[in-house]
Amino acid sequence: MTRAEAKERNRRALLDAAFQVVSRDGYRAKLDEIAERADLTTGAIYSLFGSKNGLVVALVADYLRPYYEEIEQAVPAGLDLLAAVDAFARYYRRSCDTPDALSRLSLQITLLDMALHDPELGTQLATSIRSQEEHVTALFTGRSHGGSAVTSQQAQRLTIALRALFVGLSQGVTLGLAPGADEQYFAAAACALVSGMSLIDHDAGGS
């Protein structure tokens, strides 16, 4: 095994261990337990991630990256905006039925709790999540809607609104609070949001 391969193996082991411990303990997660689960030392955590916060931020990026890559595959090029949002919504609803849906919800709640206890970490997490959401913004940018192409600023505003909608709905589905919220429900709610919100750029005179 090369040095680079060993480094990546250790990085992967620490991220997997951090997922288990952070999902369970949140801001109370101990670096020594994470290191022990990964069969490494806390020194390896500092060497690879710089700090506990660095490890958590890397964990979120590692967790979100494949999710956003799957979205790009689920929303084909060539669709107009409403059709793209429809496909995105249906993909998001299907993700609520995967075996790891409950653990994903647990991690979401845990990260929110951690951000509330550590504002610096909260800022870092927000930056990381916004970076990942750029994939969705790019996915909607340039699609036709209302006779024109969606700008990057419009796509960004839409992405923020859809995140709020889907996070709330998916939590309801996972907790059993949204009976009947199937793919069609998600798609209809998302498309209604697109139709009802102003996609006019603020700096172009929109409200």
Short mmCIF file of C-alpha atoms in Angstrom, two decimals:
data_model
loop_
_atom_site.label_atom_id
_atom_site.label_comp_id
_atom_site.label_asym_id
_atom_site.label_seq_id
_atom_site.Cartn_x
_atom_site.Cartn_y
_atom_site.Cartn_z
CA MET A 1 0.00 0.00 0.00
CA THR A 2 1.36 3.39 -0.99
CA ARG A 3 1.48 6.33 1.38
CA ALA A 4 -1.40 8.00 -0.47
CA GLU A 5 -3.48 4.81 -0.29
CA ALA A 6 -2.83 4.48 3.44
CA LYS A 7 -3.81 8.11 3.97
CA GLU A 8 -7.06 7.61 2.09
CA ARG A 9 -7.77 4.39 3.99
CA ASN A 10 -7.29 6.20 7.30
CA ARG A 11 -9.42 9.11 6.13
CA ARG A 12 -12.23 6.73 5.13
CA ALA A 13 -12.02 4.84 8.42
CA LEU A 14 -12.25 8.07 10.43
CA LEU A 15 -15.21 9.37 8.42
CA ASP A 16 -17.08 6.09 8.85
CA ALA A 17 -16.36 6.07 12.59
CA ALA A 18 -17.32 9.74 12.91
CA PHE A 19 -20.66 9.07 11.22
CA GLN A 20 -21.51 6.47 13.85
CA VAL A 21 -20.35 8.48 16.86
CA VAL A 22 -21.56 11.91 15.75
CA SER A 23 -24.99 10.56 14.74
CA ARG A 24 -25.35 9.13 18.25
CA ASP A 25 -23.68 11.75 20.45
CA GLY A 26 -23.76 15.02 18.49
CA TYR A 27 -21.63 17.78 20.00
CA ARG A 28 -20.73 15.41 22.84
CA ALA A 29 -18.91 13.11 20.40
CA LYS A 30 -15.41 12.28 21.65
CA LEU A 31 -12.42 12.25 19.35
CA ASP A 32 -10.81 9.38 21.25
CA GLU A 33 -13.83 7.13 20.63
CA ILE A 34 -13.88 8.06 16.93
CA ALA A 35 -10.17 7.27 16.69
CA GLU A 36 -10.58 4.00 18.59
CA ARG A 37 -13.41 2.85 16.29
CA ALA A 38 -11.19 3.61 13.30
CA ASP A 39 -8.26 1.78 14.96
CA LEU A 40 -6.22 4.98 14.79
CA THR A 41 -5.06 7.71 17.16
CA THR A 42 -6.48 11.17 17.77
CA GLY A 43 -3.27 12.44 16.22
CA ALA A 44 -4.47 11.01 12.90
CA ILE A 45 -7.63 13.10 13.18
CA TYR A 46 -5.65 16.29 13.67
CA SER A 47 -3.24 15.33 10.90
CA LEU A 48 -5.98 14.63 8.35
CA PHE A 49 -8.70 17.10 9.37
CA GLY A 50 -7.04 19.70 11.60
CA SER A 51 -9.68 19.63 14.34
CA LYS A 52 -12.93 18.07 15.48
CA ASN A 53 -14.84 20.72 13.53
CA GLY A 54 -12.77 19.95 10.45
CA LEU A 55 -13.71 16.29 10.77
CA VAL A 56 -17.42 17.11 11.10
CA VAL A 57 -17.35 19.44 8.09
CA ALA A 58 -15.56 16.76 6.05
CA LEU A 59 -18.15 14.23 7.22
CA VAL A 60 -21.00 16.40 5.91
CA ALA A 61 -19.28 16.96 2.56
CA ASP A 62 -18.58 13.22 2.27
CA TYR A 63 -22.19 12.44 3.13
CA LEU A 64 -23.73 14.95 0.71
CA ARG A 65 -21.45 14.50 -2.31
CA PRO A 66 -22.89 11.22 -3.65
CA TYR A 67 -26.42 12.49 -2.98
CA TYR A 68 -25.92 15.51 -5.22
CA GLU A 69 -24.20 13.39 -7.85
CA GLU A 70 -27.27 11.14 -7.94
CA ILE A 71 -29.52 14.18 -8.38
CA GLU A 72 -27.60 15.14 -11.50
CA GLN A 73 -28.30 11.68 -12.90
CA ALA A 74 -31.97 11.78 -11.89
CA VAL A 75 -32.68 15.09 -13.67
CA PRO A 76 -31.89 14.76 -17.39
CA ALA A 77 -30.61 17.60 -19.48
CA GLY A 78 -33.07 19.09 -21.96
CA LEU A 79 -36.02 19.35 -19.57
CA ASP A 80 -37.58 22.74 -18.92
CA LEU A 81 -37.53 24.05 -15.36
CA LEU A 82 -40.86 22.64 -14.21
CA ALA A 83 -40.07 19.18 -15.62
CA ALA A 84 -36.63 19.29 -13.99
CA VAL A 85 -38.13 20.26 -10.63
CA ASP A 86 -40.70 17.48 -11.00
CA ALA A 87 -37.92 14.92 -11.56
CA PHE A 88 -35.91 16.34 -8.65
CA ALA A 89 -38.92 16.13 -6.32
CA ARG A 90 -39.63 12.53 -7.26
CA TYR A 91 -36.02 11.57 -6.67
CA TYR A 92 -36.09 13.27 -3.26
CA ARG A 93 -39.25 11.39 -2.30
CA ARG A 94 -37.73 8.06 -3.28
CA SER A 95 -34.77 8.80 -1.01
CA CYS A 96 -37.18 8.80 1.94
CA ASP A 97 -37.74 5.07 1.42
CA THR A 98 -34.10 3.99 1.43
CA PRO A 99 -32.81 1.84 4.32
CA ASP A 100 -30.67 4.70 5.64
CA ALA A 101 -33.48 7.30 5.71
CA LEU A 102 -33.79 7.21 9.51
CA SER A 103 -30.04 7.52 10.07
CA ARG A 104 -29.94 10.45 7.62
CA LEU A 105 -32.68 12.20 9.58
CA SER A 106 -30.82 11.51 12.81
CA LEU A 107 -27.67 13.06 11.34
CA GLN A 108 -29.60 16.14 10.14
CA ILE A 109 -31.00 16.76 13.61
CA THR A 110 -27.66 16.07 15.26
CA LEU A 111 -25.82 18.52 12.99
CA LEU A 112 -28.39 21.20 13.71
CA ASP A 113 -27.89 20.66 17.43
CA MET A 114 -24.13 20.84 17.00
CA ALA A 115 -24.40 24.07 15.01
CA LEU A 116 -26.53 25.63 17.75
CA HIS A 117 -23.96 24.72 20.39
CA ASP A 118 -20.98 25.84 18.31
CA PRO A 119 -21.65 28.91 16.10
CA GLU A 120 -18.23 28.59 14.46
CA LEU A 121 -19.02 25.04 13.41
CA GLY A 122 -22.45 26.20 12.25
CA THR A 123 -20.84 28.74 9.94
CA GLN A 124 -18.47 26.10 8.56
CA LEU A 125 -21.31 23.64 8.00
CA ALA A 126 -23.42 26.26 6.22
CA THR A 127 -20.50 27.04 3.90
CA SER A 128 -19.99 23.36 3.15
CA ILE A 129 -23.68 22.74 2.46
CA ARG A 130 -23.94 25.79 0.21
CA SER A 131 -20.93 24.53 -1.71
CA GLN A 132 -22.63 21.18 -2.31
CA GLU A 133 -25.90 22.88 -3.27
CA GLU A 134 -24.11 24.61 -6.11
CA HIS A 135 -24.62 21.32 -7.96
CA VAL A 136 -28.38 21.81 -7.83
CA THR A 137 -28.10 25.49 -8.74
CA ALA A 138 -26.07 24.53 -11.81
CA LEU A 139 -28.62 21.84 -12.61
CA PHE A 140 -31.44 24.41 -12.90
CA THR A 141 -29.44 27.25 -14.46
CA GLY A 142 -30.16 27.81 -18.14
CA ARG A 143 -33.38 25.79 -18.27
CA SER A 144 -36.33 27.40 -19.97
CA HIS A 145 -39.12 28.87 -17.87
CA GLY A 146 -41.73 31.46 -18.79
CA GLY A 147 -40.17 32.11 -22.15
CA SER A 148 -36.64 32.76 -20.91
CA ALA A 149 -33.64 30.94 -19.50
CA VAL A 150 -33.24 30.66 -15.74
CA THR A 151 -30.25 32.65 -14.47
CA SER A 152 -27.81 31.34 -11.86
CA GLN A 153 -29.20 33.78 -9.27
CA GLN A 154 -32.75 32.61 -9.95
CA ALA A 155 -31.64 28.98 -9.75
CA GLN A 156 -29.92 29.66 -6.43
CA ARG A 157 -33.05 31.23 -4.93
CA LEU A 158 -35.09 28.27 -6.14
CA THR A 159 -32.62 25.77 -4.69
CA ILE A 160 -32.87 27.40 -1.25
CA ALA A 161 -36.67 27.27 -1.35
CA LEU A 162 -36.74 23.66 -2.52
CA ARG A 163 -34.32 22.62 0.23
CA ALA A 164 -36.64 24.06 2.86
CA LEU A 165 -39.66 22.36 1.30
CA PHE A 166 -38.06 18.94 0.85
CA VAL A 167 -36.33 18.83 4.23
CA GLY A 168 -39.64 19.51 5.94
CA LEU A 169 -41.59 17.01 3.85
CA SER A 170 -38.96 14.28 4.11
CA GLN A 171 -38.84 14.65 7.89
CA GLY A 172 -42.61 14.27 7.95
CA VAL A 173 -42.45 11.12 5.80
CA THR A 174 -39.69 9.53 7.88
CA LEU A 175 -41.49 10.29 11.16
CA GLY A 176 -44.86 9.16 9.84
CA LEU A 177 -46.32 12.67 9.95
CA ALA A 178 -47.05 13.02 6.25
CA PRO A 179 -49.45 10.24 5.21
CA GLY A 180 -50.13 10.25 1.50
CA ALA A 181 -47.04 12.30 0.68
CA ASP A 182 -46.00 10.17 -2.29
CA GLU A 183 -43.93 11.13 -5.33
CA GLN A 184 -46.85 12.95 -6.93
CA TYR A 185 -47.40 14.98 -3.77
CA PHE A 186 -43.74 16.02 -3.61
CA ALA A 187 -43.74 16.90 -7.31
CA ALA A 188 -46.97 18.88 -7.10
CA ALA A 189 -45.77 20.83 -4.06
CA ALA A 190 -42.43 21.63 -5.71
CA CYS A 191 -43.99 22.70 -9.00
CA ALA A 192 -46.54 24.84 -7.16
CA LEU A 193 -43.66 26.51 -5.34
CA VAL A 194 -41.96 27.27 -8.66
CA SER A 195 -45.16 28.63 -10.18
CA GLY A 196 -45.97 30.74 -7.14
CA MET A 197 -42.60 32.30 -6.38
CA SER A 198 -41.03 35.20 -8.23
CA LEU A 199 -37.94 34.10 -10.13
CA ILE A 200 -37.10 37.67 -11.06
CA ASP A 201 -33.62 38.67 -9.97
CA HIS A 202 -33.61 41.12 -7.05
CA ASP A 203 -30.98 43.25 -8.71
CA ALA A 204 -33.10 43.42 -11.86
CA GLY A 205 -35.95 45.15 -10.06
CA GLY A 206 -37.80 42.09 -8.74
CA SER A 207 -39.37 41.88 -5.32
#
